[in-house]
Amino acid sequence: MAEISILSVCGSGVVTSHMVANKLVEMFEDEGYDVTTDECNPSELDGYLTRGSYDFIAYSSPIGDDTHGVPAFSAMGLITGLGEDEFKEEALEALHAAGK
């Protein structure tokens, strides 16, 4: 099983990011990945990216352009249920491009 690390970002860094993180764990474990997640708010993003290593960022609040080169995808489809497949496809493409 390939290991991946995902950073989930929402306005408060608590409720929505936790919900998204849980959904991502389930989604990518079904694809054969061993998933770890961290959760934060946009003001904490730079610190997390400086200290950690992430395969991608899933965000539900604006995060700006500086993602330290980490691919970032809007997680709104995971919240609304509309666009989940598109999110998964984009994230899988990024993972495959990174050799995972």
Coordinates of C-alpha atoms in Angstrom, one line a residue:
M1 CA 0.0 0.0 0.0
A2 CA 1.4 3.4 -1.0
E3 CA 1.3 6.0 1.8
I4 CA -0.1 9.4 1.1
S5 CA -0.4 12.5 3.3
I6 CA -3.2 15.0 2.8
L7 CA -3.7 18.4 4.3
S8 CA -7.4 19.4 4.7
V9 CA -8.1 23.2 5.1
C10 CA -11.3 24.9 6.1
G11 CA -12.2 28.3 7.6
S12 CA -11.8 27.2 11.2
G13 CA -9.5 24.2 10.7
V14 CA -11.9 22.1 12.8
V15 CA -15.4 21.0 11.6
T16 CA -15.4 21.0 7.8
S17 CA -11.7 20.1 7.4
H18 CA -12.3 17.1 9.7
M19 CA -15.4 16.0 7.7
V20 CA -13.4 16.3 4.5
A21 CA -10.4 14.5 5.9
N22 CA -12.6 11.5 7.0
K23 CA -14.1 11.4 3.5
L24 CA -10.7 11.5 1.9
V25 CA -9.4 8.7 4.1
E26 CA -12.3 6.5 3.0
M27 CA -12.0 7.5 -0.6
F28 CA -8.3 6.9 -1.0
E29 CA -8.2 3.8 1.2
D30 CA -10.7 2.3 -1.3
E31 CA -8.1 3.0 -4.0
G32 CA -5.4 1.1 -2.0
Y33 CA -3.6 3.9 -0.3
D34 CA -2.6 4.2 3.4
V35 CA -3.8 7.7 4.2
T36 CA -2.8 10.2 6.9
T37 CA -4.4 13.6 7.2
D38 CA -3.8 16.9 9.0
E39 CA -6.3 19.6 9.4
C40 CA -5.8 23.4 9.6
N41 CA -7.2 26.8 8.8
P42 CA -5.9 29.1 6.0
S43 CA -3.8 31.2 8.4
E44 CA -2.0 28.0 9.6
L45 CA -1.4 26.7 6.1
D46 CA 2.1 28.1 5.6
G47 CA 3.3 26.6 8.9
Y48 CA 1.9 23.1 8.1
L49 CA 3.5 23.2 4.6
T50 CA 6.9 24.3 6.0
R51 CA 6.9 21.6 8.7
G52 CA 5.2 18.7 6.8
S53 CA 5.2 16.9 3.5
Y54 CA 1.9 16.5 1.8
D55 CA 0.8 14.9 -1.5
F56 CA -2.0 17.3 -1.9
I57 CA -4.2 19.9 -0.2
A58 CA -8.0 19.7 -0.1
Y59 CA -9.5 23.1 0.7
S60 CA -13.0 24.4 1.4
S61 CA -11.9 28.0 2.1
P62 CA -9.7 30.2 0.0
I63 CA -6.0 29.5 0.6
G64 CA -4.2 31.8 -1.8
D65 CA -1.6 30.9 -4.4
D66 CA 1.4 29.9 -2.3
T67 CA 1.1 26.2 -1.7
H68 CA 4.8 25.5 -1.7
G69 CA 4.4 23.5 -4.9
V70 CA 1.9 21.1 -3.3
P71 CA -1.1 20.4 -5.6
A72 CA -4.3 21.9 -4.2
F73 CA -7.9 21.0 -5.0
S74 CA -11.2 22.5 -4.0
A75 CA -13.0 20.1 -1.7
M76 CA -16.4 21.7 -2.1
G77 CA -17.6 18.7 -4.2
L78 CA -16.9 16.5 -1.2
I79 CA -19.1 18.6 0.9
T80 CA -22.0 19.1 -1.5
G81 CA -21.7 15.6 -3.1
L82 CA -21.6 17.3 -6.5
G83 CA -18.2 16.9 -8.1
E84 CA -16.8 14.1 -6.0
D85 CA -15.7 12.1 -9.0
E86 CA -13.9 15.1 -10.5
F87 CA -12.1 15.7 -7.3
K88 CA -11.0 12.1 -7.1
E89 CA -9.8 12.1 -10.7
E90 CA -7.7 15.3 -10.2
A91 CA -6.2 14.0 -7.0
L92 CA -5.4 10.6 -8.4
E93 CA -3.7 12.3 -11.4
A94 CA -1.5 14.3 -9.1
L95 CA -0.7 11.2 -7.0
H96 CA 0.2 9.2 -10.2
A97 CA 2.3 12.1 -11.5
A98 CA 4.2 11.9 -8.2
G99 CA 4.8 8.2 -8.6
K100 CA 2.2 7.0 -6.0

